[in-house]
PDB file of C-alpha atoms in Angstrom:
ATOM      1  CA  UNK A1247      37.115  20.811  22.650  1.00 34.00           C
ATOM      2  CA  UNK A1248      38.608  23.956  20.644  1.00 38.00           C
ATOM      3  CA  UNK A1249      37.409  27.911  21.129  1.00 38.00           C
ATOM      4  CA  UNK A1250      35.150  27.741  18.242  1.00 44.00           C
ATOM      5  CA  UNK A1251      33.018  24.883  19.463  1.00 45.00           C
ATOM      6  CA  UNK A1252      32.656  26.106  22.977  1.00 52.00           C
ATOM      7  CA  UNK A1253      32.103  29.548  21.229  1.00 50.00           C
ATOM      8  CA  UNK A1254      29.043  27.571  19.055  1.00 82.00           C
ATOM      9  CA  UNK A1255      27.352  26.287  22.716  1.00 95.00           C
ATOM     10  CA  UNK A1256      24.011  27.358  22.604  1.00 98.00           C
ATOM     11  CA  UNK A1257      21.611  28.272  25.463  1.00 98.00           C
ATOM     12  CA  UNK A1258      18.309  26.644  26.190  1.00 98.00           C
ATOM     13  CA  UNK A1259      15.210  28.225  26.103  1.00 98.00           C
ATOM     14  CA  UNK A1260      11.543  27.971  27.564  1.00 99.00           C
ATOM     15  CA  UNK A1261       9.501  30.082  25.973  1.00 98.00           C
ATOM     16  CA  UNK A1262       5.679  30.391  25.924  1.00 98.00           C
ATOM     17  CA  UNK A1263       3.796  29.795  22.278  1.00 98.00           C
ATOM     18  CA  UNK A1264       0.930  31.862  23.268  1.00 98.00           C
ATOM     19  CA  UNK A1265      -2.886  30.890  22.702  1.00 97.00           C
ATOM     20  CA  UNK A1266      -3.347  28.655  19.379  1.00 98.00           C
ATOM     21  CA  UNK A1267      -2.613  31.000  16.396  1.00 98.00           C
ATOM     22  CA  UNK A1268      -2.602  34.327  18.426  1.00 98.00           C
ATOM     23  CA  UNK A1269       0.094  35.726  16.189  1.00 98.00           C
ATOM     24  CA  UNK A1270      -1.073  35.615  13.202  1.00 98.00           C
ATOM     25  CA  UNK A1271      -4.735  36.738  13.314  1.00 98.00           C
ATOM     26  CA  UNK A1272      -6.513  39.776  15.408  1.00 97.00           C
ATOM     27  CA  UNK A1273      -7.249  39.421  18.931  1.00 96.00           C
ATOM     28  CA  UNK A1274      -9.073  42.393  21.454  1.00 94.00           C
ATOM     29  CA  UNK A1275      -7.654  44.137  22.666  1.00 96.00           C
ATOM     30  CA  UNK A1276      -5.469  44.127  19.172  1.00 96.00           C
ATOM     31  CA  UNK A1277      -2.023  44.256  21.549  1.00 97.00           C
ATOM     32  CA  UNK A1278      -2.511  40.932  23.874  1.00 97.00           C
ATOM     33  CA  UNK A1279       0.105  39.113  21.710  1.00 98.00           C
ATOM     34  CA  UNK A1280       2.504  42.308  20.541  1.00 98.00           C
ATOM     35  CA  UNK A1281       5.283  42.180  23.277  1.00 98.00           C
ATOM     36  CA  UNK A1282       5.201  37.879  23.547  1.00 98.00           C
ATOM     37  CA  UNK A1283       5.314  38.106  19.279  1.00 98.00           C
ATOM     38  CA  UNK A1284       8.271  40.749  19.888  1.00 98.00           C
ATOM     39  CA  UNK A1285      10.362  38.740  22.460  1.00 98.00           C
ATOM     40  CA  UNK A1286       9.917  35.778  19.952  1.00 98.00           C
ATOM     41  CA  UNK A1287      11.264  37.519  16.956  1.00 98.00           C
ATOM     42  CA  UNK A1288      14.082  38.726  18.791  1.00 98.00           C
ATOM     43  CA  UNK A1289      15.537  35.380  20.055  1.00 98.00           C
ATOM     44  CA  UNK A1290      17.603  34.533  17.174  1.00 97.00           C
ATOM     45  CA  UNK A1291      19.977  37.839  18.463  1.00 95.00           C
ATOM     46  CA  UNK A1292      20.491  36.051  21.543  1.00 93.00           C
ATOM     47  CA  UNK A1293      21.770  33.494  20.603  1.00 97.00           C
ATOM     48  CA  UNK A1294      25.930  33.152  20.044  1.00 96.00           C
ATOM     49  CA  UNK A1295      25.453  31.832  16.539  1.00 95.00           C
ATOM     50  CA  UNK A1296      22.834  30.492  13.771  1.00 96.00           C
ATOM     51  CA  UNK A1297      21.852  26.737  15.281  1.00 97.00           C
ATOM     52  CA  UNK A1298      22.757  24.604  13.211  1.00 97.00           C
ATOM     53  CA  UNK A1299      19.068  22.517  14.139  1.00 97.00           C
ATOM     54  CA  UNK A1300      16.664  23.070  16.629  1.00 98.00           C
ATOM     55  CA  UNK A1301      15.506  20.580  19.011  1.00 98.00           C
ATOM     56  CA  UNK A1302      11.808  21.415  20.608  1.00 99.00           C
ATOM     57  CA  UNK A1303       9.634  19.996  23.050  1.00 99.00           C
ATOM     58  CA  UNK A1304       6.127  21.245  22.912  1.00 98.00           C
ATOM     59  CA  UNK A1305       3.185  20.681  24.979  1.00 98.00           C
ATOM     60  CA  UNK A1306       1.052  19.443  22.177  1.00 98.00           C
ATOM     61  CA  UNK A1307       2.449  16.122  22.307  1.00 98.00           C
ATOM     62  CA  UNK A1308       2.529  13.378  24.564  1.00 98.00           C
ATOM     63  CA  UNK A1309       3.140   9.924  24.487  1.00 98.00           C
ATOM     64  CA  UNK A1310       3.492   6.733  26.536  1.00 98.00           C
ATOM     65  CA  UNK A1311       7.674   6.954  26.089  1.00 98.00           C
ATOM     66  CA  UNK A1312       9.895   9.542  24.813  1.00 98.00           C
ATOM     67  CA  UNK A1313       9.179  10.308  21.023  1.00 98.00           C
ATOM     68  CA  UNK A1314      11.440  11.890  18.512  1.00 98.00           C
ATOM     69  CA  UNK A1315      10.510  13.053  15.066  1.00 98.00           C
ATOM     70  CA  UNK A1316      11.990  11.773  12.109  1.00 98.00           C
ATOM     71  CA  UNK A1317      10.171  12.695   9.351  1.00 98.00           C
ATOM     72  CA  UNK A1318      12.460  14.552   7.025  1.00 98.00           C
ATOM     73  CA  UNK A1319       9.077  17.359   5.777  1.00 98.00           C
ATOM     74  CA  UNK A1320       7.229  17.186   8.675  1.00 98.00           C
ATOM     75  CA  UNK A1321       3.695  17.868   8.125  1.00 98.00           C
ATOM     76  CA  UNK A1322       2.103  20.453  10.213  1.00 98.00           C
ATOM     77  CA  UNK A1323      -0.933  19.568  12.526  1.00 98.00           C
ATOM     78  CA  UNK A1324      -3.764  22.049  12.922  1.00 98.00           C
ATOM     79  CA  UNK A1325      -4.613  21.318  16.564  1.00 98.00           C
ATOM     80  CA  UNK A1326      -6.540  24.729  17.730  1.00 98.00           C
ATOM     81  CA  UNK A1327     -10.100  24.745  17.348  1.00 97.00           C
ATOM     82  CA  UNK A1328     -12.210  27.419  16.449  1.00 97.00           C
ATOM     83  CA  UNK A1329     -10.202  29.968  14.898  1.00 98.00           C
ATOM     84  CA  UNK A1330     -10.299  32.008  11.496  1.00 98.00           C
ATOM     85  CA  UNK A1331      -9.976  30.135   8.305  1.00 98.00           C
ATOM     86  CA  UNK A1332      -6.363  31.433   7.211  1.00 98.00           C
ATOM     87  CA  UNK A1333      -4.921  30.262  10.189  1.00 98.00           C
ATOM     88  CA  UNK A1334      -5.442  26.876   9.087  1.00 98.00           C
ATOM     89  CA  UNK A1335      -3.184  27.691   5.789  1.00 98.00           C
ATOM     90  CA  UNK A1336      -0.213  28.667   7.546  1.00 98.00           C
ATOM     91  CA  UNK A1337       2.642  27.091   6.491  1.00 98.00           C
ATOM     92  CA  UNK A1338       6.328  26.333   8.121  1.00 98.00           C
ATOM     93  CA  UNK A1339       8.290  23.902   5.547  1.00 98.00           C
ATOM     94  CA  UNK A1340      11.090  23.265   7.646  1.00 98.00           C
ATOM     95  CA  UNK A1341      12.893  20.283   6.741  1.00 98.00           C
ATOM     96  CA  UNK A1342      13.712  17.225   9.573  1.00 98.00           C
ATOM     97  CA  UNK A1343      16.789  15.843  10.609  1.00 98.00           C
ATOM     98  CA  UNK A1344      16.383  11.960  10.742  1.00 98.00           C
ATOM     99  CA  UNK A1345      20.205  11.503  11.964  1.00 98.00           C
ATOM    100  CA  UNK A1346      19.674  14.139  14.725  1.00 98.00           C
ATOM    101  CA  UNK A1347      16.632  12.012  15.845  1.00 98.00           C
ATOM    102  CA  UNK A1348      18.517   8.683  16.251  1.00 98.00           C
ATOM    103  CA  UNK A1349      20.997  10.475  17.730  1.00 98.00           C
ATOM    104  CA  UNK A1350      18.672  12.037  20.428  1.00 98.00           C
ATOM    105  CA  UNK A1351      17.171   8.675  20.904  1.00 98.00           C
ATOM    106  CA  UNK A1352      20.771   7.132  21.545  1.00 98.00           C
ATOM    107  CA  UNK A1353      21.321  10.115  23.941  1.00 98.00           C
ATOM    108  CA  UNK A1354      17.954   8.951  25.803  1.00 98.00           C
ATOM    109  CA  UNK A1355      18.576   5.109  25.482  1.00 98.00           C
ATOM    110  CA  UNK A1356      22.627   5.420  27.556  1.00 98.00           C
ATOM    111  CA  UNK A1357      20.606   7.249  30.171  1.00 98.00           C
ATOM    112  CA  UNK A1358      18.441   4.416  30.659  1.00 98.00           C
ATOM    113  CA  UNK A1359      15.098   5.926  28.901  1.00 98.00           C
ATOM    114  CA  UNK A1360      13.491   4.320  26.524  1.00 98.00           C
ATOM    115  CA  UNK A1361      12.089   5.812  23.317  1.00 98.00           C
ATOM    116  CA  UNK A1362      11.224   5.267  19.789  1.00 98.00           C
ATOM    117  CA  UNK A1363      11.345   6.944  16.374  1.00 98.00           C
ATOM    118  CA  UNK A1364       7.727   8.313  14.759  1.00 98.00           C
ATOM    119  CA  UNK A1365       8.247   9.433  11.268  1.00 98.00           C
ATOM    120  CA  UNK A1366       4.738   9.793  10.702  1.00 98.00           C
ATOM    121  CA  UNK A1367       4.333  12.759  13.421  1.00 98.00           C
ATOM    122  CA  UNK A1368       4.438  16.269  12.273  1.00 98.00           C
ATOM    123  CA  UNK A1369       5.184  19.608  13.742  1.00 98.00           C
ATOM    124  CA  UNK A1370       1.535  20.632  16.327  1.00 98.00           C
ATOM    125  CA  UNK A1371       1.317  23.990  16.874  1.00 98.00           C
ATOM    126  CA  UNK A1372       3.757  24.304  19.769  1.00 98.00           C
ATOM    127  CA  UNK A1373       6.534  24.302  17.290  1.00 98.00           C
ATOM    128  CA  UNK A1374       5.546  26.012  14.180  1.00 98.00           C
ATOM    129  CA  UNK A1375       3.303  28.856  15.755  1.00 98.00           C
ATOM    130  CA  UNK A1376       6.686  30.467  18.060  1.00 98.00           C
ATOM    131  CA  UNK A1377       9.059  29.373  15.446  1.00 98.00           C
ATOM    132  CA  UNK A1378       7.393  31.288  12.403  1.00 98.00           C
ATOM    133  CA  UNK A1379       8.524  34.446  14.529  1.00 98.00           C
ATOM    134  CA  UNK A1380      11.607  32.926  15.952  1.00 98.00           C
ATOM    135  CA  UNK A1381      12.806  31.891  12.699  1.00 98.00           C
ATOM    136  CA  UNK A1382      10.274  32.587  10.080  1.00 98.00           C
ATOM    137  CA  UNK A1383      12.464  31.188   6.557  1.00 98.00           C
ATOM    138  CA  UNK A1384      12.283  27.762   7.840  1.00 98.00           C
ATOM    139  CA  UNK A1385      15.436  27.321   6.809  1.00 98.00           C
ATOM    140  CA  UNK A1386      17.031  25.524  10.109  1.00 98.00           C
ATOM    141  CA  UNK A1387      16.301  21.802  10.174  1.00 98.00           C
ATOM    142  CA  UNK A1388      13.723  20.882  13.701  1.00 98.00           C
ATOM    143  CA  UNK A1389      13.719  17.953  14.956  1.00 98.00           C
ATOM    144  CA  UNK A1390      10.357  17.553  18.031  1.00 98.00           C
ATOM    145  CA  UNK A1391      10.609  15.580  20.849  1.00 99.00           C
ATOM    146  CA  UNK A1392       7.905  14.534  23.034  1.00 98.00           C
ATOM    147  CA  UNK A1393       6.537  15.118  26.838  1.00 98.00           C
ATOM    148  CA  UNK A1394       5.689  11.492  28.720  1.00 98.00           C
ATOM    149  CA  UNK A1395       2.186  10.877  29.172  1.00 97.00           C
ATOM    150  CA  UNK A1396       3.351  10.359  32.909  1.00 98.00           C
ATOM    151  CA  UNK A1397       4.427  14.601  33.502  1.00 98.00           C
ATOM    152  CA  UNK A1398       6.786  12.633  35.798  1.00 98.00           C
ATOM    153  CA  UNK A1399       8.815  15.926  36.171  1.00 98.00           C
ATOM    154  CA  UNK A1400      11.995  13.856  37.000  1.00 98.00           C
ATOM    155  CA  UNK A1401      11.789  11.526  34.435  1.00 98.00           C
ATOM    156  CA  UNK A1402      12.147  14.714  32.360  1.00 98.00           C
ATOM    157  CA  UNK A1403      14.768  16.386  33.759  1.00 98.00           C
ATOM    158  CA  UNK A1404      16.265  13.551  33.410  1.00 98.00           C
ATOM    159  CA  UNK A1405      15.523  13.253  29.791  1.00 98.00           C
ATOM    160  CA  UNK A1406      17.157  17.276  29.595  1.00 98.00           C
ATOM    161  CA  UNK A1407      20.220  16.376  31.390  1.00 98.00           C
ATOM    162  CA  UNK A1408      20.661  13.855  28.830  1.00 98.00           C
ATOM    163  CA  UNK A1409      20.301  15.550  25.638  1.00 98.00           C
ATOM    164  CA  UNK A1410      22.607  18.126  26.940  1.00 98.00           C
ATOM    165  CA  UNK A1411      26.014  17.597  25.211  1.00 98.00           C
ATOM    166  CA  UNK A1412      23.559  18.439  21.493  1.00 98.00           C
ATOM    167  CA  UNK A1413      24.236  22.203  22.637  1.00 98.00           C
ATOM    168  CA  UNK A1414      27.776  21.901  22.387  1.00 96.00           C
ATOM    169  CA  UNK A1415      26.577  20.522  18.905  1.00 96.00           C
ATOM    170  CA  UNK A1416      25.372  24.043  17.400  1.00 96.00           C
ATOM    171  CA  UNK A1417      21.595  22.238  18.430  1.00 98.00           C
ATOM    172  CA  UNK A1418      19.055  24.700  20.136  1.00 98.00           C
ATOM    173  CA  UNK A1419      16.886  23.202  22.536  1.00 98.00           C
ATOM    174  CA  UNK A1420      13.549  25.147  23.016  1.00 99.00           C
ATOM    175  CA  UNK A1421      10.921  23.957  25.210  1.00 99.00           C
ATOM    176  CA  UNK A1422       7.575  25.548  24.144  1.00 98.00           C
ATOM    177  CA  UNK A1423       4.811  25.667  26.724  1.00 98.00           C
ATOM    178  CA  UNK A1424       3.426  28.246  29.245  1.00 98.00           C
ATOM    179  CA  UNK A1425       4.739  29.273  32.747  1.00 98.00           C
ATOM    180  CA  UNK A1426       0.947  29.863  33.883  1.00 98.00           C
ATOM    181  CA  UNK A1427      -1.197  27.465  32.161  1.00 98.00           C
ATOM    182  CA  UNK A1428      -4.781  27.726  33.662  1.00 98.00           C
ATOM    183  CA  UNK A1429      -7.604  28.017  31.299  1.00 96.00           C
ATOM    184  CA  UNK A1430     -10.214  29.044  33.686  1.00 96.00           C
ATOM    185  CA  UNK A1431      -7.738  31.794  35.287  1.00 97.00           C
ATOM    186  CA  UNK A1432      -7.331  33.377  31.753  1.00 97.00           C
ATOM    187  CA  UNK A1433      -9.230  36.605  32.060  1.00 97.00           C
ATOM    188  CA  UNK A1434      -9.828  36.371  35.625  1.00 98.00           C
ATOM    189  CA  UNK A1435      -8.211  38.768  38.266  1.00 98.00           C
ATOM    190  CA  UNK A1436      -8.894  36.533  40.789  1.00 98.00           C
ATOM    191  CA  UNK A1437      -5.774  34.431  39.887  1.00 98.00           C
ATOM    192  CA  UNK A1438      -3.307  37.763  39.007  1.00 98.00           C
ATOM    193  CA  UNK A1439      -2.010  37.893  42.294  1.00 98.00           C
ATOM    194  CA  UNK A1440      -1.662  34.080  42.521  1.00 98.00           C
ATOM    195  CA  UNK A1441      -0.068  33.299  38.779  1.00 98.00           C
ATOM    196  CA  UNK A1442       2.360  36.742  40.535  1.00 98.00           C
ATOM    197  CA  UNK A1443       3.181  34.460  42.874  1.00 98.00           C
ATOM    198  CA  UNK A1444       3.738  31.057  41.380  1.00 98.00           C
ATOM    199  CA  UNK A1445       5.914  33.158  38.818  1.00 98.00           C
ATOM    200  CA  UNK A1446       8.053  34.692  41.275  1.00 98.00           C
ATOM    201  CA  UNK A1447       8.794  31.153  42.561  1.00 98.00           C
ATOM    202  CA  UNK A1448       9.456  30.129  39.403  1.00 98.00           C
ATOM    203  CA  UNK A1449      11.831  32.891  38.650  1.00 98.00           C
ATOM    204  CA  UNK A1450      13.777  32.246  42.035  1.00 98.00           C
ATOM    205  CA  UNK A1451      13.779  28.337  41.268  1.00 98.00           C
ATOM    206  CA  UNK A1452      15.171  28.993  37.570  1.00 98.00           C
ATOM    207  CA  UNK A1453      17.871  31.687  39.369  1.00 98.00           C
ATOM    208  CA  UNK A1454      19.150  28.839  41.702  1.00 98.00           C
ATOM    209  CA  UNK A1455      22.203  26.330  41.328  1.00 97.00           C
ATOM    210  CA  UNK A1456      21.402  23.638  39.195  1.00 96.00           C
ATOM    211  CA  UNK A1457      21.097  21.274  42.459  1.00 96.00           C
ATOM    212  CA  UNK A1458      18.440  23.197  44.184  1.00 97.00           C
ATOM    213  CA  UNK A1459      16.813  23.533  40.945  1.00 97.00           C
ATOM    214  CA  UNK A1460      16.339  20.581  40.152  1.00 97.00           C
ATOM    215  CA  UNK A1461      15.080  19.303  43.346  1.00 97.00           C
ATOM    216  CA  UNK A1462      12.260  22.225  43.781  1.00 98.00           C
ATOM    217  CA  UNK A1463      11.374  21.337  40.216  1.00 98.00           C
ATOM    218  CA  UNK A1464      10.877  17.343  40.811  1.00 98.00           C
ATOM    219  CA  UNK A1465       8.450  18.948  43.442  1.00 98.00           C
ATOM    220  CA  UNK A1466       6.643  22.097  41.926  1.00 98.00           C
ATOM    221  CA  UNK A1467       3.432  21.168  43.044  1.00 98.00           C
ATOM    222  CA  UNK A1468       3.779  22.285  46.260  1.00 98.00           C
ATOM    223  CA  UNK A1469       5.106  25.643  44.954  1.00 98.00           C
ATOM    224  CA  UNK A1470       2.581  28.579  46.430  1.00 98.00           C
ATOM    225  CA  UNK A1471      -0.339  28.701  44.187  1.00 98.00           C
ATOM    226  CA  UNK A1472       1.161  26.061  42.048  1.00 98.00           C
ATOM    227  CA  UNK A1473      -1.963  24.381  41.518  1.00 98.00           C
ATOM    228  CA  UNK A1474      -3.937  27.571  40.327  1.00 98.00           C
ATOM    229  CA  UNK A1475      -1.296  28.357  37.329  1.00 98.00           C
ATOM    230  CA  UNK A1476      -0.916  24.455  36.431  1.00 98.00           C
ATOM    231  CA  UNK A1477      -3.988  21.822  36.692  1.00 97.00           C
ATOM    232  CA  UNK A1478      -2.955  18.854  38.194  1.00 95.00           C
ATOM    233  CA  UNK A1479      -2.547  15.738  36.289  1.00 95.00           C
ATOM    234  CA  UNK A1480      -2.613  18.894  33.058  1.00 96.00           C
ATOM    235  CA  UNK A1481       0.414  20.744  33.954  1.00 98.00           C
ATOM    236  CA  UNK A1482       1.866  19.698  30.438  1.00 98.00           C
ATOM    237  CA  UNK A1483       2.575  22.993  29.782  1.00 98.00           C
ATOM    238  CA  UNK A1484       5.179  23.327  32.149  1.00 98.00           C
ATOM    239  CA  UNK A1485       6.341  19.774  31.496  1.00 98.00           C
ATOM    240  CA  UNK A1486       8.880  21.644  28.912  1.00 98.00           C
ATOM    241  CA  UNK A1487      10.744  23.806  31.431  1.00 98.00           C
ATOM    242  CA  UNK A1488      12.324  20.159  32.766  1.00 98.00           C
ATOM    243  CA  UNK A1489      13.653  19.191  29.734  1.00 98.00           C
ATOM    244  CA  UNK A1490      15.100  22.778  29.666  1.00 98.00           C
ATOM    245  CA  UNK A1491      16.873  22.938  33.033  1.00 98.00           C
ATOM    246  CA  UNK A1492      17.934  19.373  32.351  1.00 98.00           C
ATOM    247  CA  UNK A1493      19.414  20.169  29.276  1.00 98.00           C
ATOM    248  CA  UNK A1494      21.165  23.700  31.079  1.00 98.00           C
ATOM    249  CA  UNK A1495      23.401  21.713  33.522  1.00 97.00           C
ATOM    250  CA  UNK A1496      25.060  24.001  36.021  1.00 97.00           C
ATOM    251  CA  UNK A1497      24.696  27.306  33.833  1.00 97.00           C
ATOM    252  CA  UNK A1498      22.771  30.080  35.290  1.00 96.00           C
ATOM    253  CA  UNK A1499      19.164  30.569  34.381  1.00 98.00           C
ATOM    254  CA  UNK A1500      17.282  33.895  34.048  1.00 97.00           C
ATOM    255  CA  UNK A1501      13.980  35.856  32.926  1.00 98.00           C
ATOM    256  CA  UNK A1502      13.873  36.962  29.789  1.00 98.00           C
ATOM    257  CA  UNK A1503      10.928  37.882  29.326  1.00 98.00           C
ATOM    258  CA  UNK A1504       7.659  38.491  31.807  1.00 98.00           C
ATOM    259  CA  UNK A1505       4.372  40.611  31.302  1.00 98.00           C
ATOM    260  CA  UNK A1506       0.852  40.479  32.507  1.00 98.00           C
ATOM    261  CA  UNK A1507      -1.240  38.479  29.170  1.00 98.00           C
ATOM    262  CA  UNK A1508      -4.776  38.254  30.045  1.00 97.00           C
ATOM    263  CA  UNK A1509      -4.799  39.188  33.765  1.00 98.00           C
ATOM    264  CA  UNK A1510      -2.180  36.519  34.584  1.00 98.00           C
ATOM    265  CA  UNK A1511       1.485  36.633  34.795  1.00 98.00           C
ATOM    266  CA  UNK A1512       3.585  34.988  31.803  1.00 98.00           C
ATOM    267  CA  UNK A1513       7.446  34.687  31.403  1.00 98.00           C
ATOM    268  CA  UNK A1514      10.078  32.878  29.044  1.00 98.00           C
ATOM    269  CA  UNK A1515      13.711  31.492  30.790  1.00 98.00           C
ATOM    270  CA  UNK A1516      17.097  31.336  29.213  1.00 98.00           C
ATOM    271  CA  UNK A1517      19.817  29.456  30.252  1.00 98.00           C
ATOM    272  CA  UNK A1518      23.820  29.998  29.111  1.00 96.00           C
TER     273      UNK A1518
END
């Protein structure tokens, strides 16, 4: 491999996507979403160079095996409930990458998981809510992949680990969820002090070697407090952070981000 393509290796990223459209309509107190929406808009000067595609796996979407999106428009699906009009107008035109996706799905297939092409699914919210701030022309071609219906968090790991060599590829891989994902916590001050702890477990977990990583991951439920920031059997939006560390190999995670949203503690990890 020459300087210029190890030079064009991207990091991976888990981010969180907020609460349905938060971004882009007003919310009280009017600041909930200002720092998240500012850490989003400010990823593309982390990174080493413009990806060439980006590669996400949000929590919106599961399905019985790994899924890839080929469409080459991708439609965008609407799937919050509830919220103002204009927020259903918003638009993202990104274009696919159909050869990206078969090439993701021969990635999968050598590691011995299976997986199929959908050229009829669009982009859910998980992708085009954080990446209208993240890259807001929509002018780098996205490419979604799916969670398993399973959560089986080795199985994605797994998946991460073998998707990995697409960074070397100018390809970003994003996974777009929520480090505390509790819906009755939201609000609540009774779980601050537990989504603090889960999160510093989390952070510590991310900070290790890629060995004990991985192995405290294929086992988060029995992190402390675990179970209040992630429902069991609906922890799908943590799901994403396996793919990510999969995907980072041996390179050093970190927090990049971390505040208090809604009485409960929320950060975003980088890796290389």
């Amino acid at each position: 491999m020459n300087n210029e393509a190890i030079s064009a290796t991207q990091p991976v990223l888990f981010i969180p996507h907020g609460a349905g459209p938060c971004f882009f309509m007003t919310w009280q107190p009017a600041d909930t979403w200002h720092q998240m929406a500012d850490f989003l808009k400010g990823i593309s000067t982390r990174l080493p160079q413009r990806p060439k595609a980006v590669l996400i796996i949000s929590a919106h979407w599961q399905t019985a095996e790994f899924s890839i999106t080929t469409s080459e428009q991708p439609e965008l699906i609407y799937d919050y409930y509830g919220f103002p009009e204009h927020t259903y107008q918003l638009t993202y035109p990104a274009a696919g990458e159909p050869v990206l996706a078969e090439h993701i799905g021969n990635l999968l297939t050598k590691a011995g998981l299976t997986n199929k092409q959908d050229a009829a699914r669009g982009f859910d919210h998980g992708v085009f809510i954080p990446l209208k701030l993240m890259f807001p022309n929509a002018d780098i071609p996205v490419v979604q992949l799916s969670l398993r219906h399973d959560l089986d968090p080795k199985a994605h790991l797994i998946a991460g680990k073998a998707i990995s060599s697409l960074r070397d590829e100018g390809v970003l891989i994003v996974g777009s969820g929520m480090s505390f994902h509790n819906m009755g916590g939201y609000g609540d001050s009774n779980f601050t002090a537990p989504s603090e702890s889960f999160d510093e477990w989390l952070t510590n977990t991310v900070e290790a070697d890629s060995d004990e990583r991985f192995a405290a991951l294929t086992h988060w439920a029995q992190a402390p407090h675990a179970l209040d920031a992630h429902l069991l059997g609906a922890e799908e939006h943590l799901l994403p952070l396996m793919v990510v560390v999969g995907a980072a190999g041996s390179d050093k995670g970190h927090k990049v981000y971390s505040e208090q949203v809604m009485k409960t503690q929320i950060s975003a990890f980088q890796f290389g």
